[in-house]
mmCIF file of C-alpha atoms in Angstrom:
data_model
loop_
_atom_site.group_PDB
_atom_site.id
_atom_site.type_symbol
_atom_site.label_atom_id
_atom_site.label_comp_id
_atom_site.label_asym_id
_atom_site.label_seq_id
_atom_site.Cartn_x
_atom_site.Cartn_y
_atom_site.Cartn_z
ATOM 1 C CA MET A 1275 106.121 28.913 96.597
ATOM 2 C CA ASN A 1276 102.658 27.582 97.350
ATOM 3 C CA ARG A 1277 100.166 29.721 95.350
ATOM 4 C CA LYS A 1278 97.512 29.301 97.980
ATOM 5 C CA GLU A 1279 99.814 30.539 100.702
ATOM 6 C CA CYS A 1280 100.828 33.491 98.491
ATOM 7 C CA ASN A 1281 97.151 34.369 98.056
ATOM 8 C CA ILE A 1282 96.660 34.315 101.881
ATOM 9 C CA VAL A 1283 99.754 36.503 102.337
ATOM 10 C CA GLU A 1284 98.576 38.919 99.637
ATOM 11 C CA ASP A 1285 95.261 39.375 101.647
ATOM 12 C CA LEU A 1286 97.192 39.995 104.838
ATOM 13 C CA LEU A 1287 99.830 42.311 103.369
ATOM 14 C CA PRO A 1288 97.736 45.607 103.707
ATOM 15 C CA ILE A 1289 97.160 45.091 107.406
ATOM 16 C CA TYR A 1290 100.676 43.779 107.862
ATOM 17 C CA VAL A 1291 102.145 46.849 106.300
ATOM 18 C CA ASN A 1292 99.969 49.122 108.478
ATOM 19 C CA ASP A 1293 100.796 47.075 111.537
ATOM 20 C CA MET A 1294 97.188 46.114 112.164
ATOM 21 C CA CYS A 1295 97.329 42.336 112.085
ATOM 22 C CA SER A 1296 97.608 39.794 115.056
ATOM 23 C CA GLU A 1297 100.935 38.515 116.235
ATOM 24 C CA ASP A 1298 100.290 35.024 114.775
ATOM 25 C CA SER A 1299 99.422 36.496 111.421
ATOM 26 C CA ARG A 1300 102.489 38.798 111.503
ATOM 27 C CA GLU A 1301 104.727 35.768 112.150
ATOM 28 C CA PHE A 1302 103.137 33.830 109.354
ATOM 29 C CA VAL A 1303 103.510 36.646 106.832
ATOM 30 C CA LYS A 1304 107.160 37.353 107.936
ATOM 31 C CA GLU A 1305 108.128 33.643 107.508
ATOM 32 C CA HIS A 1306 106.526 33.655 104.092
ATOM 33 C CA LEU A 1307 108.287 36.915 102.975
ATOM 34 C CA ALA A 1308 111.548 35.456 103.938
ATOM 35 C CA GLN A 1309 111.134 32.856 101.230
ATOM 36 C CA CYS A 1310 108.943 34.583 98.569
ATOM 37 C CA SER A 1311 110.452 37.326 96.428
ATOM 38 C CA GLU A 1312 107.221 37.933 94.605
ATOM 39 C CA CYS A 1313 105.263 38.700 97.822
ATOM 40 C CA ASN A 1314 108.232 40.799 98.941
ATOM 41 C CA GLU A 1315 107.902 42.899 95.876
ATOM 42 C CA LYS A 1316 104.170 43.424 96.537
ATOM 43 C CA LYS A 1317 104.902 44.350 100.126
ATOM 44 C CA ARG A 1318 107.395 47.032 98.935
ATOM 45 C CA GLU A 1319 104.744 48.377 96.519
ATOM 46 C CA LEU A 1320 102.172 48.625 99.380
ATOM 47 C CA GLU A 1321 104.701 50.381 101.596
ATOM 48 C CA LYS A 1322 105.537 52.864 98.848
ATOM 49 C CA LYS A 1323 101.797 53.628 98.210
ATOM 50 C CA GLY A 1324 101.361 54.052 101.935
ATOM 51 C CA GLU A 1325 104.247 56.590 102.153
ATOM 52 C CA ASP A 1326 102.911 58.448 99.099
ATOM 53 C CA THR A 1327 99.441 58.521 100.619
ATOM 54 C CA ARG A 1328 100.822 59.703 103.958
ATOM 55 C CA TYR A 1329 102.844 62.416 102.263
ATOM 56 C CA THR A 1330 99.853 63.481 100.238
ATOM 57 C CA ILE A 1331 97.751 63.781 103.294
ATOM 58 C CA GLU A 1332 100.478 65.693 105.152
ATOM 59 C CA ASP A 1333 101.056 67.936 102.195
ATOM 60 C CA LYS A 1334 97.340 68.586 101.824
ATOM 61 C CA GLY A 1335 97.107 69.389 105.518
ATOM 62 C CA GLN A 1336 100.079 71.719 105.268
ATOM 63 C CA ASN A 1337 98.562 73.389 102.174
ATOM 64 C CA GLU A 1338 95.236 73.833 103.967
ATOM 65 C CA PHE A 1339 97.045 75.383 106.911
ATOM 66 C CA VAL A 1340 99.002 77.711 104.654
ATOM 67 C CA LYS A 1341 95.851 78.630 102.782
ATOM 68 C CA SER A 1342 94.062 79.293 106.044
ATOM 69 C CA VAL A 1343 96.919 81.477 107.321
ATOM 70 C CA ALA A 1344 97.108 83.307 103.962
ATOM 71 C CA LYS A 1345 93.404 83.870 104.000
ATOM 72 C CA LYS A 1346 93.547 85.370 107.444
ATOM 73 C CA ILE A 1347 96.585 87.514 106.506
ATOM 74 C CA ASN A 1348 94.853 88.634 103.302
ATOM 75 C CA SER A 1349 91.631 89.398 105.248
ATOM 76 C CA GLY A 1350 93.574 91.383 107.784
ATOM 77 C CA TYR A 1351 95.539 93.229 105.017
ATOM 78 C CA ARG A 1352 92.257 94.084 103.299
ATOM 79 C CA LYS A 1353 90.731 95.416 106.487
ATOM 80 C CA ALA A 1354 93.875 97.365 107.254
ATOM 81 C CA LEU A 1355 93.955 98.770 103.760
ATOM 82 C CA ILE A 1356 90.283 99.749 103.866
ATOM 83 C CA ARG A 1357 90.853 101.282 107.292
ATOM 84 C CA GLY A 1358 93.862 103.189 105.997
ATOM 85 C CA ILE A 1359 91.999 104.469 102.936
ATOM 86 C CA VAL A 1360 89.097 105.667 105.126
ATOM 87 C CA ILE A 1361 91.474 107.382 107.589
ATOM 88 C CA SER A 1362 93.368 109.014 104.750
ATOM 89 C CA LEU A 1363 90.245 110.186 103.032
ATOM 90 C CA SER A 1364 88.881 111.562 106.382
ATOM 91 C CA LEU A 1365 92.128 113.434 106.967
ATOM 92 C CA CYS A 1366 92.086 114.858 103.439
ATOM 93 C CA MET A 1367 88.488 115.961 103.941
ATOM 94 C CA VAL A 1368 89.212 117.626 107.269
ATOM 95 C CA SER A 1369 92.353 119.266 105.848
ATOM 96 C CA GLY A 1370 90.456 120.513 102.875
ATOM 97 C CA LEU A 1371 87.536 121.756 104.908
ATOM 98 C CA SER A 1372 89.937 123.487 107.403
ATOM 99 C CA TYR A 1373 91.820 125.126 104.442
ATOM 100 C CA PHE A 1374 88.520 126.323 102.970
ATOM 101 C CA VAL A 1375 87.197 127.664 106.243
ATOM 102 C CA LEU A 1376 90.449 129.380 107.157
ATOM 103 C CA PHE A 1377 91.597 130.730 103.729
ATOM 104 C CA LYS A 1378 88.583 130.784 101.439
ATOM 105 C CA PHE A 1379 85.355 131.162 103.398
ATOM 106 C CA ARG A 1380 84.653 134.907 103.873
ATOM 107 C CA ILE A 1381 83.130 135.191 107.317
ATOM 108 C CA ASP A 1382 85.198 137.958 109.027
ATOM 109 C CA ARG A 1383 83.478 141.295 108.379
ATOM 110 C CA VAL A 1384 85.671 144.436 108.028
ATOM 111 C CA PRO A 1385 84.588 147.027 110.659
ATOM 112 C CA ASN A 1386 82.441 149.911 109.457
ATOM 113 C CA SER A 1387 85.076 152.432 110.651
ATOM 114 C CA GLN A 1388 87.551 150.951 108.149
ATOM 115 C CA ILE A 1389 85.252 151.173 105.093
ATOM 116 C CA LEU A 1390 85.663 153.984 102.645
ATOM 117 C CA VAL A 1391 82.703 154.885 100.288
ATOM 118 C CA GLU A 1392 82.483 157.212 97.281
ATOM 119 C CA ARG A 1393 79.025 157.860 95.681
ATOM 120 C CA TYR A 1394 78.306 158.727 92.103
ATOM 121 C CA LYS A 1395 75.418 158.934 89.593
ATOM 122 C CA THR A 1396 76.115 157.592 86.158
ATOM 123 C CA GLU A 1397 75.074 158.991 82.818
ATOM 124 C CA GLU A 1398 72.279 156.412 82.737
ATOM 125 C CA GLY A 1399 70.950 157.721 86.025
ATOM 126 C CA ASN A 1400 72.019 154.759 88.162
ATOM 127 C CA LEU A 1401 73.803 155.001 91.501
ATOM 128 C CA VAL A 1402 77.292 153.550 91.811
ATOM 129 C CA PHE A 1403 79.151 153.143 95.070
ATOM 130 C CA GLN A 1404 82.934 152.664 95.154
ATOM 131 C CA ILE A 1405 83.737 150.758 98.283
ATOM 132 C CA SER A 1406 87.186 149.910 99.706
ATOM 133 C CA ALA A 1407 88.766 149.039 103.033
ATOM 134 C CA ASN A 1408 91.797 150.517 104.787
ATOM 135 C CA ASP A 1409 92.400 147.630 107.174
ATOM 136 C CA GLY A 1410 95.722 146.712 105.477
ATOM 137 C CA TYR A 1411 94.479 143.379 103.947
ATOM 138 C CA ILE A 1412 93.491 142.096 100.481
ATOM 139 C CA GLY A 1413 91.299 139.224 99.380
ATOM 140 C CA GLY A 1414 87.686 139.510 100.169
ATOM 141 C CA MET A 1415 84.173 139.987 98.719
ATOM 142 C CA LEU A 1416 81.446 142.524 98.842
ATOM 143 C CA ASP A 1417 78.458 141.035 100.675
ATOM 144 C CA VAL A 1418 75.067 142.569 99.728
ATOM 145 C CA TYR A 1419 72.004 142.024 101.891
ATOM 146 C CA ARG A 1420 68.654 143.402 100.652
ATOM 147 C CA ASP A 1421 65.846 143.935 103.072
ATOM 148 C CA ASN A 1422 62.691 144.014 100.964
ATOM 149 C CA LYS A 1423 60.539 144.893 104.008
ATOM 150 C CA THR A 1424 62.277 148.246 104.504
ATOM 151 C CA ASN A 1425 63.484 148.475 100.944
ATOM 152 C CA SER A 1426 67.016 148.952 102.234
ATOM 153 C CA CYS A 1427 70.353 147.504 101.345
ATOM 154 C CA TYR A 1428 73.353 146.557 103.569
ATOM 155 C CA LEU A 1429 76.841 146.424 102.159
ATOM 156 C CA SER A 1430 79.931 144.808 103.851
ATOM 157 C CA ILE A 1431 83.382 143.569 102.986
ATOM 158 C CA ARG A 1432 84.105 140.104 104.283
ATOM 159 C CA ARG A 1433 87.479 138.479 104.469
ATOM 160 C CA PRO A 1434 88.649 134.915 105.362
ATOM 161 C CA ILE A 1435 89.912 134.139 108.898
ATOM 162 C CA VAL A 1436 93.496 133.986 107.662
ATOM 163 C CA LYS A 1437 94.015 137.245 105.787
ATOM 164 C CA ASN A 1438 96.657 138.393 103.268
ATOM 165 C CA LYS A 1439 98.521 141.622 104.063
ATOM 166 C CA SER A 1440 98.600 144.321 101.481
ATOM 167 C CA GLN A 1441 101.010 147.083 100.591
ATOM 168 C CA LYS A 1442 100.091 150.403 102.207
ATOM 169 C CA SER A 1443 99.526 151.908 98.744
ATOM 170 C CA ALA A 1444 97.318 149.040 97.500
ATOM 171 C CA ARG A 1445 93.839 147.958 98.529
ATOM 172 C CA ASP A 1446 91.030 146.087 96.852
ATOM 173 C CA MET A 1447 87.968 148.023 95.743
ATOM 174 C CA TYR A 1448 84.409 147.036 94.997
ATOM 175 C CA PHE A 1449 81.655 148.626 93.031
ATOM 176 C CA TYR A 1450 77.918 148.407 93.720
ATOM 177 C CA TYR A 1451 75.252 149.485 91.161
ATOM 178 C CA VAL A 1452 71.605 150.126 91.895
ATOM 179 C CA ASP A 1453 68.642 151.795 90.364
ATOM 180 C CA GLU A 1454 67.921 154.971 92.425
ATOM 181 C CA GLN A 1455 64.173 154.319 92.136
ATOM 182 C CA SER A 1456 64.363 150.752 93.506
ATOM 183 C CA ILE A 1457 65.883 151.509 96.937
ATOM 184 C CA GLU A 1458 65.213 153.759 99.898
ATOM 185 C CA LYS A 1459 68.370 153.446 102.046
ATOM 186 C CA ILE A 1460 71.828 151.978 101.726
ATOM 187 C CA TYR A 1461 73.968 151.131 104.710
ATOM 188 C CA ILE A 1462 77.506 149.869 105.409
ATOM 189 C CA GLY A 1463 77.420 146.965 107.813
ATOM 190 C CA GLU A 1464 74.621 144.741 109.020
ATOM 191 C CA PRO A 1465 71.023 145.483 110.269
ATOM 192 C CA LYS A 1466 72.306 145.516 113.955
ATOM 193 C CA ASP A 1467 75.580 147.304 113.230
ATOM 194 C CA ASN A 1468 75.489 149.825 110.367
ATOM 195 C CA LYS A 1469 76.250 153.297 109.055
ATOM 196 C CA LEU A 1470 73.923 155.058 106.633
ATOM 197 C CA ILE A 1471 75.715 156.049 103.385
ATOM 198 C CA TRP A 1472 72.774 157.039 101.241
ATOM 199 C CA GLU A 1473 69.013 157.518 101.380
ATOM 200 C CA SER A 1474 66.407 158.535 98.825
ATOM 201 C CA GLY A 1475 66.664 162.285 98.068
ATOM 202 C CA ASP A 1476 70.431 162.535 98.721
ATOM 203 C CA LYS A 1477 72.335 164.439 96.013
ATOM 204 C CA VAL A 1478 75.393 162.639 94.780
ATOM 205 C CA ASP A 1479 78.213 163.678 92.375
ATOM 206 C CA TYR A 1480 77.794 162.944 88.670
ATOM 207 C CA ILE A 1481 80.359 160.820 86.975
ATOM 208 C CA SER A 1482 80.904 160.300 83.228
ATOM 209 C CA ASN A 1483 81.420 156.928 81.728
ATOM 210 C CA GLU A 1484 84.941 157.966 80.919
ATOM 211 C CA ASP A 1485 85.766 158.741 84.510
ATOM 212 C CA LEU A 1486 83.992 155.643 85.697
ATOM 213 C CA ASN A 1487 86.156 153.492 83.428
ATOM 214 C CA ARG A 1488 89.215 155.290 84.900
ATOM 215 C CA LEU A 1489 88.056 154.281 88.358
ATOM 216 C CA TYR A 1490 87.854 150.658 87.160
ATOM 217 C CA GLU A 1491 91.391 150.896 85.892
ATOM 218 C CA GLU A 1492 92.658 152.326 89.188
ATOM 219 C CA ALA A 1493 90.898 149.531 91.095
ATOM 220 C CA ASN A 1494 92.506 146.966 88.873
ATOM 221 C CA ASP A 1495 95.883 148.474 89.277
ATOM 222 C CA SER A 1496 95.459 148.586 92.987
ATOM 223 C CA PHE A 1497 94.357 144.943 93.020
ATOM 224 C CA TYR A 1498 97.336 143.864 90.890
ATOM 225 C CA LYS A 1499 99.780 145.766 93.127
ATOM 226 C CA ALA A 1500 98.306 144.028 96.118
ATOM 227 C CA THR A 1501 98.439 140.545 94.576
ATOM 228 C CA ASP A 1502 102.003 141.098 93.271
ATOM 229 C CA LYS A 1503 103.081 141.974 96.717
ATOM 230 C CA TYR A 1504 101.306 138.802 98.035
ATOM 231 C CA TYR A 1505 103.075 136.518 95.542
ATOM 232 C CA GLU A 1506 106.568 137.943 95.981
#
């Protein structure tokens, strides 16, 4: 074949393959390719490169689309995960706070009419008050409020909102110690709702350390009886 003609066809092949040449040029190249195997080979190479390039572009576009979708999914998943964690933590906090308020936080005061008090003076000269409640429940605390203005003290037993029932023969007991010279009056209850149980000058029964220890043991036995009943 004419080398000069081959060179012209080689220059036209890229636009011929991509269907961008004029009709006359297309006819010229087509007639040449019908007679030139070398130019036909170059044409096939260009067509193959074009297909590879097209596939690469398409694959890249698909990959970008997949990445974009995956990114959105991952972003949504992260947001949902964070939202789920926040909600779970909030529910745990609310549940924990509710449990603490209902079962652990001692805010319910036992009425003064259901408080039993025994008064003693120890060998060391201190006052000791044995305080218990006959309301039929266990699990509480002795709340002590000291009013320094009047030099008075207010004692009360407080229980949680949700209470634990006790056996009839078992009740929890509390002991309160105070120096007789440091206090004027002692009440059961609160400043606005109280019952006087001791004031300066009152005579109280003497108790030996041995008898006092016995009271401790009885209080512990009563407590363990009550808790054993609760855990049955």
